[in-house]
Amino acid sequence: MSVTSEVDVGVAARLFHGLSDPTRLRILLGLLDGEQRVTDLVSAVGTSQPNVSNHLACLRECGLVVDRPAERRQVFYSIARPELRDVLVASERLLAEAGHDVRLCTNPLMGAPREDGCHG
């Protein structure tokens, strides 16, 4: 399947841009093992509850995660589509093979840190 013939390239770019946020990516990777509560994700991601909740809201609005209310006002989150799970697993395999090259990439268009330590 060709992205240019099947899907608007802009929509695909928006998807990958959304996945490029480290917090959202950590949340999604944390959900690979199954549904999680916000408190579980806070521990796994290492950031505040409001930050995790905001990112989950973004992911939910974009159809990447779904929520399931439980007792005592708890909510469980999970990956919405098996295709997203496949993309995340494939990215882990790709990084196992090409991660060193990606890490060494200094092209500022790829978000590489500048020599002064800032991101381009």
CSV table of C-alpha atoms in Angstrom, one decimal:
chain,number,residue,atom,x,y,z
A,1,MET,CA,0.0,0.0,0.0
A,2,SER,CA,1.3,3.4,-1.0
A,3,VAL,CA,0.8,6.2,1.5
A,4,THR,CA,0.5,8.8,-1.3
A,5,SER,CA,-2.3,6.9,-3.1
A,6,GLU,CA,-4.2,5.5,0.0
A,7,VAL,CA,-3.8,8.1,2.7
A,8,ASP,CA,-3.3,11.9,2.8
A,9,VAL,CA,0.4,12.3,3.4
A,10,GLY,CA,-0.4,15.3,5.7
A,11,VAL,CA,-2.5,13.0,7.9
A,12,ALA,CA,0.3,10.4,8.1
A,13,ALA,CA,2.8,13.2,9.0
A,14,ARG,CA,0.4,14.3,11.8
A,15,LEU,CA,0.3,10.8,13.1
A,16,PHE,CA,4.0,10.5,13.2
A,17,HIS,CA,4.4,14.0,14.7
A,18,GLY,CA,2.0,12.9,17.5
A,19,LEU,CA,4.1,9.8,18.1
A,20,SER,CA,7.3,11.9,18.2
A,21,ASP,CA,6.5,13.4,21.6
A,22,PRO,CA,8.6,11.4,24.1
A,23,THR,CA,5.9,11.4,26.8
A,24,ARG,CA,3.2,10.2,24.4
A,25,LEU,CA,5.5,7.6,23.1
A,26,ARG,CA,6.4,6.4,26.6
A,27,ILE,CA,2.6,6.2,27.4
A,28,LEU,CA,1.9,4.1,24.2
A,29,LEU,CA,4.9,1.8,24.9
A,30,GLY,CA,3.6,1.4,28.4
A,31,LEU,CA,0.3,0.3,27.0
A,32,LEU,CA,1.8,-2.4,24.8
A,33,ASP,CA,1.5,-4.8,27.8
A,34,GLY,CA,-2.2,-4.1,28.1
A,35,GLU,CA,-4.5,-1.6,29.7
A,36,GLN,CA,-3.2,0.6,32.4
A,37,ARG,CA,-4.6,3.1,34.9
A,38,VAL,CA,-3.3,6.7,34.9
A,39,THR,CA,-1.5,6.1,38.2
A,40,ASP,CA,0.3,3.1,36.6
A,41,LEU,CA,1.3,5.2,33.7
A,42,VAL,CA,2.5,8.1,35.9
A,43,SER,CA,4.9,5.7,37.6
A,44,ALA,CA,6.1,4.1,34.3
A,45,VAL,CA,6.5,7.4,32.4
A,46,GLY,CA,8.0,9.4,35.3
A,47,THR,CA,6.0,12.6,35.0
A,48,SER,CA,3.1,14.2,36.8
A,49,GLN,CA,-0.5,12.9,36.8
A,50,PRO,CA,-1.8,16.1,35.1
A,51,ASN,CA,0.8,15.7,32.3
A,52,VAL,CA,0.0,12.1,31.7
A,53,SER,CA,-3.7,12.9,31.7
A,54,ASN,CA,-3.3,15.7,29.2
A,55,HIS,CA,-1.3,13.4,26.9
A,56,LEU,CA,-3.9,10.6,27.3
A,57,ALA,CA,-6.6,13.1,26.3
A,58,CYS,CA,-4.7,14.0,23.2
A,59,LEU,CA,-4.2,10.4,22.3
A,60,ARG,CA,-7.8,9.6,23.0
A,61,GLU,CA,-9.1,12.5,20.9
A,62,CYS,CA,-6.9,11.3,18.0
A,63,GLY,CA,-8.3,7.8,18.3
A,64,LEU,CA,-5.0,6.2,19.4
A,65,VAL,CA,-6.1,5.1,22.8
A,66,VAL,CA,-9.5,4.2,24.3
A,67,ASP,CA,-10.6,4.4,27.9
A,68,ARG,CA,-12.7,2.1,30.0
A,69,PRO,CA,-14.3,3.4,33.2
A,70,ALA,CA,-13.9,1.1,36.2
A,71,GLU,CA,-15.1,1.3,39.8
A,72,ARG,CA,-14.0,4.0,42.2
A,73,ARG,CA,-13.6,6.6,39.5
A,74,GLN,CA,-10.7,4.8,38.0
A,75,VAL,CA,-10.2,4.7,34.2
A,76,PHE,CA,-8.2,2.1,32.3
A,77,TYR,CA,-6.5,3.1,29.0
A,78,SER,CA,-5.5,0.8,26.2
A,79,ILE,CA,-4.2,1.1,22.6
A,80,ALA,CA,-7.3,1.6,20.4
A,81,ARG,CA,-6.2,-0.3,17.2
A,82,PRO,CA,-4.0,-3.3,16.7
A,83,GLU,CA,-2.3,-1.5,13.8
A,84,LEU,CA,-0.8,1.0,16.2
A,85,ARG,CA,0.5,-1.9,18.3
A,86,ASP,CA,2.1,-3.3,15.1
A,87,VAL,CA,3.7,0.1,14.4
A,88,LEU,CA,5.1,0.4,17.9
A,89,VAL,CA,6.5,-3.2,17.9
A,90,ALA,CA,8.0,-2.6,14.4
A,91,SER,CA,9.6,0.6,15.5
A,92,GLU,CA,11.3,-1.3,18.4
A,93,ARG,CA,12.6,-3.8,15.9
A,94,LEU,CA,13.8,-1.0,13.6
A,95,LEU,CA,15.6,0.8,16.4
A,96,ALA,CA,17.3,-2.5,17.5
A,97,GLU,CA,18.8,-2.6,14.0
A,98,ALA,CA,19.2,1.1,13.1
A,99,GLY,CA,19.1,2.9,16.4
A,100,HIS,CA,22.8,3.6,16.5
A,101,ASP,CA,22.6,5.4,13.1
A,102,VAL,CA,19.5,7.4,14.3
A,103,ARG,CA,21.3,8.3,17.5
A,104,LEU,CA,24.3,9.6,15.5
A,105,CYS,CA,22.2,11.6,13.1
A,106,THR,CA,23.1,15.3,13.4
A,107,ASN,CA,20.6,16.7,10.9
A,108,PRO,CA,18.7,19.4,12.7
A,109,LEU,CA,15.6,18.7,10.6
A,110,MET,CA,15.4,15.3,12.4
A,111,GLY,CA,15.3,17.1,15.8
A,112,ALA,CA,19.0,16.4,16.5
A,113,PRO,CA,20.5,18.4,19.4
A,114,ARG,CA,22.7,21.3,18.3
A,115,GLU,CA,26.3,21.5,19.5
A,116,ASP,CA,25.1,23.9,22.3
A,117,GLY,CA,22.8,21.1,23.6
A,118,CYS,CA,19.6,22.7,22.4
A,119,HIS,CA,17.2,21.0,20.0
A,120,GLY,CA,16.9,22.4,16.5
